[in-house]
Amino acid sequence: MTQKHLILTCMKNEGPYILEWVAYHMSIGFDHFLVYTNDCKDGTEQILRRLENMGILTHRRNPAREGARASHQVRAFRKSTKEQVYQDHDWVAVIDADEFVNIHAGRGQITDLTAAAPDAKCISLAWRLFGSADVTSFHDGFLTETLRRAAPQHCPSPAQAWGIKSIHRTDAVDLVGCHRPKSVPDNDWSALNWTGPAGTLMPQSYHKSSWRLNRDTISYELGQINHYAVRTRESFLLKSARGRAFGEGIRGAEYWADMNRNEEYDASIQPKLGAMKDIYDELICDPKLGRLHDRAVQWHRDQIQHIMDTEVGRALFAAISPSIDLFPGLRKRVAA
């Protein structure tokens, strides 16, 4: 019987990036998306509603509530398992809009990942942090094509470099978490056959609360999560102003220094982009989607300029600008 695969995510002001992200994950075999949004101003919700009308995803608004103790993300995850669309799928991957599931097993399809660990009811892959590649400008292009420099595979610091993201069977998890399942039926973690990126069982110590791999468990054999945490310098200004999913403050120069990793060239996702572009072209040719996408791109350009017109914005931009060109000629090649 054919298995159905869902992506669960939360978004805020991700308008320019949605179509690439959706098209890519459709191209590797995901069937549907369940998207929760909060406090969007850039047209994200209009784009999602159009995609919902096209049958591609399910959109749920998850606005801020006065006095709410839980974050937007936590509230969305609590609601998600009660959704019929969640229950109608066999597997769910929990990822963000700046993360791309990059499968190395088989032909790079989501079914190749689950086939590589046939007994698993949960599979976790490691983040690989992708930096700005010294690209400054926000532009309407494919992140996956432009940004090809990443942290080395052996990168124990910062902690996020070996963070995990997981895909699990929907009937095997009671409470969804951002990185890994939070609870399972009868607290029977052994029944989950939780498998790591090397295709081996995760140690029992992970059953409690661990959200990252270590020197003994790190691997990229089955795949990785390409994490474009900073995108470009100008894009980061807007991301910094937006704050964090869990609401614990803004992302500043320290976050940039940790996450802007460019030591190695990684083009492992490139062979998959042809199929992604075919789907993207179909989406962007929809007149309404095309207009909404263009409006979101312009909104981001306008907001970046607004931030650059402030003293705080100029100071942050200066703080994240290198004093020397880290990758001579790279910007010229990207532009070409």
mmCIF file of C-alpha atoms in Angstrom:
data_model
loop_
_atom_site.group_PDB
_atom_site.id
_atom_site.type_symbol
_atom_site.label_atom_id
_atom_site.label_comp_id
_atom_site.label_asym_id
_atom_site.label_seq_id
_atom_site.Cartn_x
_atom_site.Cartn_y
_atom_site.Cartn_z
ATOM 1 C CA MET A 1 0.000 0.000 0.000
ATOM 2 C CA THR A 2 1.270 3.484 -0.893
ATOM 3 C CA GLN A 3 2.423 5.496 2.102
ATOM 4 C CA LYS A 4 1.406 9.148 2.424
ATOM 5 C CA HIS A 5 3.872 11.747 3.701
ATOM 6 C CA LEU A 6 3.022 15.078 5.333
ATOM 7 C CA ILE A 7 5.120 18.074 6.371
ATOM 8 C CA LEU A 8 4.113 19.986 9.501
ATOM 9 C CA THR A 9 5.458 23.504 9.911
ATOM 10 C CA CYS A 10 4.916 26.978 11.357
ATOM 11 C CA MET A 11 5.495 30.170 9.383
ATOM 12 C CA LYS A 12 5.701 33.901 9.903
ATOM 13 C CA ASN A 13 6.532 36.235 7.010
ATOM 14 C CA GLU A 14 8.082 33.570 4.738
ATOM 15 C CA GLY A 15 6.352 34.746 1.548
ATOM 16 C CA PRO A 16 9.290 34.886 -0.899
ATOM 17 C CA TYR A 17 10.520 31.424 0.083
ATOM 18 C CA ILE A 18 7.304 29.381 0.175
ATOM 19 C CA LEU A 19 7.052 28.256 -3.446
ATOM 20 C CA GLU A 20 10.641 26.969 -3.624
ATOM 21 C CA TRP A 21 10.214 25.135 -0.310
ATOM 22 C CA VAL A 22 6.878 23.575 -1.308
ATOM 23 C CA ALA A 23 8.046 22.667 -4.828
ATOM 24 C CA TYR A 24 11.224 21.030 -3.551
ATOM 25 C CA HIS A 25 9.487 18.865 -0.995
ATOM 26 C CA MET A 26 6.780 17.873 -3.476
ATOM 27 C CA SER A 27 9.578 16.852 -5.865
ATOM 28 C CA ILE A 28 11.042 14.387 -3.344
ATOM 29 C CA GLY A 29 7.692 12.773 -2.642
ATOM 30 C CA PHE A 30 5.849 14.651 0.092
ATOM 31 C CA ASP A 31 2.110 14.613 -0.551
ATOM 32 C CA HIS A 32 0.782 17.487 1.551
ATOM 33 C CA PHE A 33 1.654 20.232 4.038
ATOM 34 C CA LEU A 34 -0.017 21.353 7.278
ATOM 35 C CA VAL A 35 1.010 24.962 7.885
ATOM 36 C CA TYR A 36 0.271 27.109 10.943
ATOM 37 C CA THR A 37 0.848 30.859 10.692
ATOM 38 C CA ASN A 38 0.961 33.732 13.130
ATOM 39 C CA ASP A 39 1.037 37.509 12.724
ATOM 40 C CA CYS A 40 2.057 37.556 9.043
ATOM 41 C CA LYS A 41 2.283 40.881 7.217
ATOM 42 C CA ASP A 42 4.046 39.978 3.967
ATOM 43 C CA GLY A 43 1.306 38.013 2.212
ATOM 44 C CA THR A 44 2.349 34.597 3.521
ATOM 45 C CA GLU A 45 -1.223 33.716 4.472
ATOM 46 C CA GLN A 46 -2.598 34.738 1.066
ATOM 47 C CA ILE A 47 -0.029 32.537 -0.681
ATOM 48 C CA LEU A 48 -0.914 29.635 1.580
ATOM 49 C CA ARG A 49 -4.638 30.115 1.016
ATOM 50 C CA ARG A 50 -4.099 29.961 -2.733
ATOM 51 C CA LEU A 51 -2.052 26.772 -2.357
ATOM 52 C CA GLU A 52 -4.806 25.399 -0.125
ATOM 53 C CA ASN A 53 -7.389 26.135 -2.827
ATOM 54 C CA MET A 54 -5.159 24.199 -5.228
ATOM 55 C CA GLY A 55 -5.221 21.187 -2.879
ATOM 56 C CA ILE A 56 -1.511 21.328 -2.076
ATOM 57 C CA LEU A 57 -1.646 22.166 1.634
ATOM 58 C CA THR A 58 -3.834 22.830 4.649
ATOM 59 C CA HIS A 59 -3.484 26.239 6.285
ATOM 60 C CA ARG A 60 -4.395 27.074 9.864
ATOM 61 C CA ARG A 61 -4.105 30.493 11.468
ATOM 62 C CA ASN A 62 -2.443 30.422 14.882
ATOM 63 C CA PRO A 63 -2.418 34.064 16.019
ATOM 64 C CA ALA A 64 -0.967 35.493 19.194
ATOM 65 C CA ARG A 65 -3.290 35.327 22.174
ATOM 66 C CA GLU A 66 -3.033 37.670 25.102
ATOM 67 C CA GLY A 67 -1.781 35.856 28.165
ATOM 68 C CA ALA A 68 -0.877 32.664 26.262
ATOM 69 C CA ARG A 69 1.946 30.856 28.020
ATOM 70 C CA ALA A 70 2.946 28.501 25.233
ATOM 71 C CA SER A 71 4.763 29.699 22.110
ATOM 72 C CA HIS A 72 3.100 29.781 18.691
ATOM 73 C CA GLN A 73 5.027 26.674 17.738
ATOM 74 C CA VAL A 74 4.124 24.683 20.833
ATOM 75 C CA ARG A 75 0.442 25.564 20.474
ATOM 76 C CA ALA A 76 0.473 24.521 16.814
ATOM 77 C CA PHE A 77 2.098 21.179 17.557
ATOM 78 C CA ARG A 78 -0.444 20.431 20.270
ATOM 79 C CA LYS A 79 -3.263 21.048 17.808
ATOM 80 C CA SER A 80 -1.728 19.240 14.856
ATOM 81 C CA THR A 81 -2.274 15.623 15.917
ATOM 82 C CA LYS A 82 -6.017 16.264 16.230
ATOM 83 C CA GLU A 83 -6.272 17.397 12.605
ATOM 84 C CA GLN A 84 -7.855 14.930 10.189
ATOM 85 C CA VAL A 85 -5.229 15.744 7.574
ATOM 86 C CA TYR A 86 -2.540 14.702 10.070
ATOM 87 C CA GLN A 87 -4.302 11.433 10.844
ATOM 88 C CA ASP A 88 -4.823 10.708 7.131
ATOM 89 C CA HIS A 89 -1.070 10.525 6.507
ATOM 90 C CA ASP A 90 1.292 7.716 7.467
ATOM 91 C CA TRP A 91 4.409 9.814 8.086
ATOM 92 C CA VAL A 92 4.985 13.420 9.141
ATOM 93 C CA ALA A 93 8.191 15.452 8.967
ATOM 94 C CA VAL A 94 8.428 18.439 11.297
ATOM 95 C CA ILE A 95 10.618 21.083 9.667
ATOM 96 C CA ASP A 96 10.791 24.857 9.278
ATOM 97 C CA ALA A 97 10.591 27.020 6.161
ATOM 98 C CA ASP A 98 14.368 27.485 6.105
ATOM 99 C CA GLU A 99 15.018 23.721 6.214
ATOM 100 C CA PHE A 100 15.163 21.296 3.291
ATOM 101 C CA VAL A 101 15.122 17.502 3.654
ATOM 102 C CA ASN A 102 18.157 16.375 1.640
ATOM 103 C CA ILE A 103 18.066 12.577 1.400
ATOM 104 C CA HIS A 104 21.231 10.703 0.405
ATOM 105 C CA ALA A 105 19.722 7.215 0.414
ATOM 106 C CA GLY A 106 18.608 5.764 -2.910
ATOM 107 C CA ARG A 107 17.321 8.334 -5.414
ATOM 108 C CA GLY A 108 16.814 10.975 -2.755
ATOM 109 C CA GLN A 109 13.070 10.449 -2.340
ATOM 110 C CA ILE A 110 11.300 10.365 1.011
ATOM 111 C CA THR A 111 10.358 6.740 0.342
ATOM 112 C CA ASP A 112 14.064 5.923 -0.040
ATOM 113 C CA LEU A 113 14.662 7.240 3.461
ATOM 114 C CA THR A 114 11.912 5.148 5.054
ATOM 115 C CA ALA A 115 12.955 2.088 3.019
ATOM 116 C CA ALA A 116 16.506 2.433 4.336
ATOM 117 C CA ALA A 117 15.171 1.922 7.890
ATOM 118 C CA PRO A 118 12.190 -0.399 7.339
ATOM 119 C CA ASP A 119 11.571 -1.133 11.023
ATOM 120 C CA ALA A 120 11.768 2.473 12.174
ATOM 121 C CA LYS A 121 8.738 4.487 13.207
ATOM 122 C CA CYS A 122 10.896 7.571 13.643
ATOM 123 C CA ILE A 123 13.987 8.641 11.686
ATOM 124 C CA SER A 124 16.134 11.620 12.638
ATOM 125 C CA LEU A 125 18.576 13.457 10.375
ATOM 126 C CA ALA A 126 21.222 15.998 11.331
ATOM 127 C CA TRP A 127 21.117 19.664 10.514
ATOM 128 C CA ARG A 128 23.863 20.916 8.256
ATOM 129 C CA LEU A 129 24.200 24.674 8.655
ATOM 130 C CA PHE A 130 24.424 26.624 5.391
ATOM 131 C CA GLY A 131 25.822 30.141 5.542
ATOM 132 C CA SER A 132 25.412 33.232 3.398
ATOM 133 C CA ALA A 133 28.301 32.258 1.083
ATOM 134 C CA ASP A 134 29.203 35.973 1.347
ATOM 135 C CA VAL A 135 26.079 36.931 -0.603
ATOM 136 C CA THR A 136 24.749 40.270 0.640
ATOM 137 C CA SER A 137 21.594 41.068 -1.309
ATOM 138 C CA PHE A 138 18.124 39.703 -0.739
ATOM 139 C CA HIS A 139 16.941 38.601 -4.167
ATOM 140 C CA ASP A 140 14.177 36.585 -5.779
ATOM 141 C CA GLY A 141 16.080 33.391 -6.481
ATOM 142 C CA PHE A 142 16.465 29.824 -5.273
ATOM 143 C CA LEU A 143 18.222 29.570 -1.914
ATOM 144 C CA THR A 144 19.099 25.952 -2.632
ATOM 145 C CA GLU A 145 20.899 26.986 -5.813
ATOM 146 C CA THR A 146 22.617 30.120 -4.533
ATOM 147 C CA LEU A 147 23.847 29.014 -1.107
ATOM 148 C CA ARG A 148 26.284 26.132 -1.421
ATOM 149 C CA ARG A 149 28.681 26.673 1.466
ATOM 150 C CA ALA A 150 28.128 24.939 4.785
ATOM 151 C CA ALA A 151 29.598 23.919 8.106
ATOM 152 C CA PRO A 152 32.005 20.983 8.037
ATOM 153 C CA GLN A 153 30.446 17.622 8.805
ATOM 154 C CA HIS A 154 32.541 17.372 11.956
ATOM 155 C CA CYS A 155 31.242 20.494 13.682
ATOM 156 C CA PRO A 156 30.497 19.960 17.393
ATOM 157 C CA SER A 157 30.106 23.715 17.987
ATOM 158 C CA PRO A 158 27.790 25.551 17.997
ATOM 159 C CA ALA A 159 25.318 23.112 19.499
ATOM 160 C CA GLN A 160 22.856 23.739 16.659
ATOM 161 C CA ALA A 161 25.266 22.286 14.081
ATOM 162 C CA TRP A 162 24.339 18.757 15.135
ATOM 163 C CA GLY A 163 20.704 19.449 15.908
ATOM 164 C CA ILE A 164 18.202 16.895 14.602
ATOM 165 C CA LYS A 165 14.931 17.030 12.744
ATOM 166 C CA SER A 166 12.687 13.979 12.543
ATOM 167 C CA ILE A 167 10.096 12.192 10.464
ATOM 168 C CA HIS A 168 7.809 9.853 12.358
ATOM 169 C CA ARG A 169 4.796 7.639 11.851
ATOM 170 C CA THR A 170 1.696 9.561 12.791
ATOM 171 C CA ASP A 171 0.257 6.657 14.780
ATOM 172 C CA ALA A 172 3.457 6.173 16.798
ATOM 173 C CA VAL A 173 3.720 9.571 18.516
ATOM 174 C CA ASP A 174 1.400 11.287 21.000
ATOM 175 C CA LEU A 175 3.021 14.712 21.188
ATOM 176 C CA VAL A 176 5.017 16.333 18.383
ATOM 177 C CA GLY A 177 8.178 18.328 19.046
ATOM 178 C CA CYS A 178 10.236 20.707 16.935
ATOM 179 C CA HIS A 179 13.237 18.370 16.789
ATOM 180 C CA ARG A 180 11.935 14.979 17.883
ATOM 181 C CA PRO A 181 8.842 13.298 19.336
ATOM 182 C CA LYS A 182 7.982 14.547 22.812
ATOM 183 C CA SER A 183 5.902 11.582 23.964
ATOM 184 C CA VAL A 184 4.859 8.166 22.675
ATOM 185 C CA PRO A 185 1.990 5.784 23.554
ATOM 186 C CA ASP A 186 2.445 4.131 26.949
ATOM 187 C CA ASN A 187 5.889 5.774 27.162
ATOM 188 C CA ASP A 188 7.198 2.776 25.208
ATOM 189 C CA TRP A 189 10.141 4.309 23.364
ATOM 190 C CA SER A 190 11.507 0.918 22.334
ATOM 191 C CA ALA A 191 8.438 0.395 20.132
ATOM 192 C CA LEU A 192 9.422 3.489 18.144
ATOM 193 C CA ASN A 193 12.582 1.832 16.775
ATOM 194 C CA TRP A 194 13.966 5.350 16.613
ATOM 195 C CA THR A 195 16.681 5.383 13.974
ATOM 196 C CA GLY A 196 19.452 7.933 13.515
ATOM 197 C CA PRO A 197 21.126 9.228 10.353
ATOM 198 C CA ALA A 198 23.545 6.280 10.211
ATOM 199 C CA GLY A 199 20.628 3.838 10.001
ATOM 200 C CA THR A 200 21.230 2.544 13.540
ATOM 201 C CA LEU A 201 19.021 2.797 16.618
ATOM 202 C CA MET A 202 19.312 5.941 18.688
ATOM 203 C CA PRO A 203 20.748 5.298 22.178
ATOM 204 C CA GLN A 204 18.318 4.980 25.069
ATOM 205 C CA SER A 205 19.639 8.245 26.493
ATOM 206 C CA TYR A 206 17.768 10.059 23.707
ATOM 207 C CA HIS A 207 14.412 8.886 25.001
ATOM 208 C CA LYS A 208 14.416 11.676 27.582
ATOM 209 C CA SER A 209 15.063 15.036 25.983
ATOM 210 C CA SER A 210 18.107 15.188 23.689
ATOM 211 C CA TRP A 211 17.632 17.303 20.544
ATOM 212 C CA ARG A 212 21.099 17.002 18.998
ATOM 213 C CA LEU A 213 23.580 14.355 17.991
ATOM 214 C CA ASN A 214 27.059 13.893 19.449
ATOM 215 C CA ARG A 215 30.443 12.589 18.325
ATOM 216 C CA ASP A 216 29.198 8.997 18.574
ATOM 217 C CA THR A 217 25.876 9.436 16.761
ATOM 218 C CA ILE A 218 26.605 12.116 14.128
ATOM 219 C CA SER A 219 26.295 10.864 10.556
ATOM 220 C CA TYR A 220 25.073 12.030 7.156
ATOM 221 C CA GLU A 221 24.755 8.579 5.611
ATOM 222 C CA LEU A 222 20.983 8.539 5.070
ATOM 223 C CA GLY A 223 20.646 12.277 4.548
ATOM 224 C CA GLN A 224 20.776 15.690 6.165
ATOM 225 C CA ILE A 225 18.616 18.721 6.796
ATOM 226 C CA ASN A 226 19.969 21.675 4.826
ATOM 227 C CA HIS A 227 19.396 24.525 7.276
ATOM 228 C CA TYR A 228 19.568 27.963 5.653
ATOM 229 C CA ALA A 229 19.365 29.720 8.999
ATOM 230 C CA VAL A 230 20.745 33.111 7.958
ATOM 231 C CA ARG A 231 20.131 33.178 4.178
ATOM 232 C CA THR A 232 21.822 36.386 2.928
ATOM 233 C CA ARG A 233 22.961 39.417 4.950
ATOM 234 C CA GLU A 234 19.995 41.542 3.946
ATOM 235 C CA SER A 235 17.575 38.676 4.537
ATOM 236 C CA PHE A 236 19.053 38.186 7.994
ATOM 237 C CA LEU A 237 18.222 41.768 8.963
ATOM 238 C CA LEU A 238 14.537 41.006 8.551
ATOM 239 C CA LYS A 239 14.829 37.611 10.216
ATOM 240 C CA SER A 240 16.552 39.262 13.167
ATOM 241 C CA ALA A 241 13.753 41.793 13.539
ATOM 242 C CA ARG A 242 11.144 39.024 13.455
ATOM 243 C CA GLY A 243 12.478 37.249 16.550
ATOM 244 C CA ARG A 244 12.376 33.552 17.379
ATOM 245 C CA ALA A 245 9.705 30.900 17.219
ATOM 246 C CA PHE A 246 9.848 30.396 20.969
ATOM 247 C CA GLY A 247 9.767 34.124 21.677
ATOM 248 C CA GLU A 248 13.007 34.380 23.646
ATOM 249 C CA GLY A 249 14.439 37.452 21.952
ATOM 250 C CA ILE A 250 15.880 38.620 18.667
ATOM 251 C CA ARG A 251 18.627 37.045 16.610
ATOM 252 C CA GLY A 252 21.642 39.348 16.505
ATOM 253 C CA ALA A 253 25.286 39.354 15.478
ATOM 254 C CA GLU A 254 26.109 36.531 17.903
ATOM 255 C CA TYR A 255 23.522 34.262 16.262
ATOM 256 C CA TRP A 256 24.910 35.221 12.847
ATOM 257 C CA ALA A 257 28.449 34.331 13.943
ATOM 258 C CA ASP A 258 27.275 30.918 15.168
ATOM 259 C CA MET A 259 25.060 29.997 12.226
ATOM 260 C CA ASN A 260 26.779 31.628 9.235
ATOM 261 C CA ARG A 261 28.978 28.636 8.429
ATOM 262 C CA ASN A 262 30.767 28.567 5.085
ATOM 263 C CA GLU A 263 33.811 26.342 5.553
ATOM 264 C CA GLU A 264 32.917 23.637 3.042
ATOM 265 C CA TYR A 265 31.271 23.436 -0.372
ATOM 266 C CA ASP A 266 28.161 21.239 -0.380
ATOM 267 C CA ALA A 267 26.265 20.749 -3.640
ATOM 268 C CA SER A 268 24.600 17.473 -2.634
ATOM 269 C CA ILE A 269 21.112 18.917 -3.120
ATOM 270 C CA GLN A 270 21.809 20.228 -6.624
ATOM 271 C CA PRO A 271 20.862 17.047 -8.605
ATOM 272 C CA LYS A 272 17.362 17.259 -7.105
ATOM 273 C CA LEU A 273 16.696 20.841 -8.194
ATOM 274 C CA GLY A 274 15.658 20.086 -11.772
ATOM 275 C CA ALA A 275 12.527 18.291 -10.558
ATOM 276 C CA MET A 276 11.918 21.080 -8.042
ATOM 277 C CA LYS A 277 12.109 23.757 -10.764
ATOM 278 C CA ASP A 278 9.569 21.923 -12.924
ATOM 279 C CA ILE A 279 7.031 22.061 -10.090
ATOM 280 C CA TYR A 280 8.001 25.625 -9.183
ATOM 281 C CA ASP A 281 7.393 26.744 -12.769
ATOM 282 C CA GLU A 282 3.897 25.273 -12.669
ATOM 283 C CA LEU A 283 3.145 27.069 -9.395
ATOM 284 C CA ILE A 284 4.551 30.457 -10.334
ATOM 285 C CA CYS A 285 2.661 30.385 -13.639
ATOM 286 C CA ASP A 286 -0.611 30.436 -11.728
ATOM 287 C CA PRO A 287 -1.566 34.110 -12.182
ATOM 288 C CA LYS A 288 -2.727 34.628 -8.619
ATOM 289 C CA LEU A 289 0.231 32.841 -7.054
ATOM 290 C CA GLY A 290 2.618 34.756 -9.261
ATOM 291 C CA ARG A 291 1.183 38.103 -8.189
ATOM 292 C CA LEU A 292 1.179 37.145 -4.514
ATOM 293 C CA HIS A 293 4.780 35.937 -4.718
ATOM 294 C CA ASP A 294 5.911 39.188 -6.357
ATOM 295 C CA ARG A 295 4.130 41.251 -3.712
ATOM 296 C CA ALA A 296 5.821 39.283 -0.927
ATOM 297 C CA VAL A 297 9.239 39.817 -2.527
ATOM 298 C CA GLN A 298 8.601 43.556 -2.745
ATOM 299 C CA TRP A 299 7.384 43.686 0.871
ATOM 300 C CA HIS A 300 10.653 42.105 2.002
ATOM 301 C CA ARG A 301 12.687 44.550 -0.088
ATOM 302 C CA ASP A 302 10.789 47.469 1.433
ATOM 303 C CA GLN A 303 11.197 46.196 4.983
ATOM 304 C CA ILE A 304 14.933 45.599 4.539
ATOM 305 C CA GLN A 305 15.304 49.179 3.333
ATOM 306 C CA HIS A 306 13.276 50.393 6.316
ATOM 307 C CA ILE A 307 15.583 48.508 8.685
ATOM 308 C CA MET A 308 18.659 49.891 6.929
ATOM 309 C CA ASP A 309 17.280 53.383 7.474
ATOM 310 C CA THR A 310 17.518 52.896 11.234
ATOM 311 C CA GLU A 311 20.616 53.217 13.388
ATOM 312 C CA VAL A 312 20.056 49.771 14.904
ATOM 313 C CA GLY A 313 19.708 48.181 11.463
ATOM 314 C CA ARG A 314 22.857 49.805 10.124
ATOM 315 C CA ALA A 315 24.781 48.722 13.219
ATOM 316 C CA LEU A 316 23.680 45.104 12.835
ATOM 317 C CA PHE A 317 24.490 45.118 9.126
ATOM 318 C CA ALA A 318 27.972 46.443 9.879
ATOM 319 C CA ALA A 319 28.440 43.803 12.575
ATOM 320 C CA ILE A 320 27.660 40.939 10.175
ATOM 321 C CA SER A 321 29.693 42.300 7.253
ATOM 322 C CA PRO A 322 33.158 40.741 6.867
ATOM 323 C CA SER A 323 36.193 42.964 6.725
ATOM 324 C CA ILE A 324 37.538 40.862 3.838
ATOM 325 C CA ASP A 325 35.944 38.893 1.017
ATOM 326 C CA LEU A 326 35.728 35.363 2.406
ATOM 327 C CA PHE A 327 35.102 33.742 -0.971
ATOM 328 C CA PRO A 328 36.603 35.810 -3.814
ATOM 329 C CA GLY A 329 34.588 35.622 -7.005
ATOM 330 C CA LEU A 330 31.705 33.676 -5.458
ATOM 331 C CA ARG A 331 29.238 36.560 -5.657
ATOM 332 C CA LYS A 332 30.184 37.110 -9.316
ATOM 333 C CA ARG A 333 29.607 33.431 -10.140
ATOM 334 C CA VAL A 334 26.236 33.426 -8.353
ATOM 335 C CA ALA A 335 25.114 36.542 -10.184
ATOM 336 C CA ALA A 336 26.128 35.003 -13.504
#
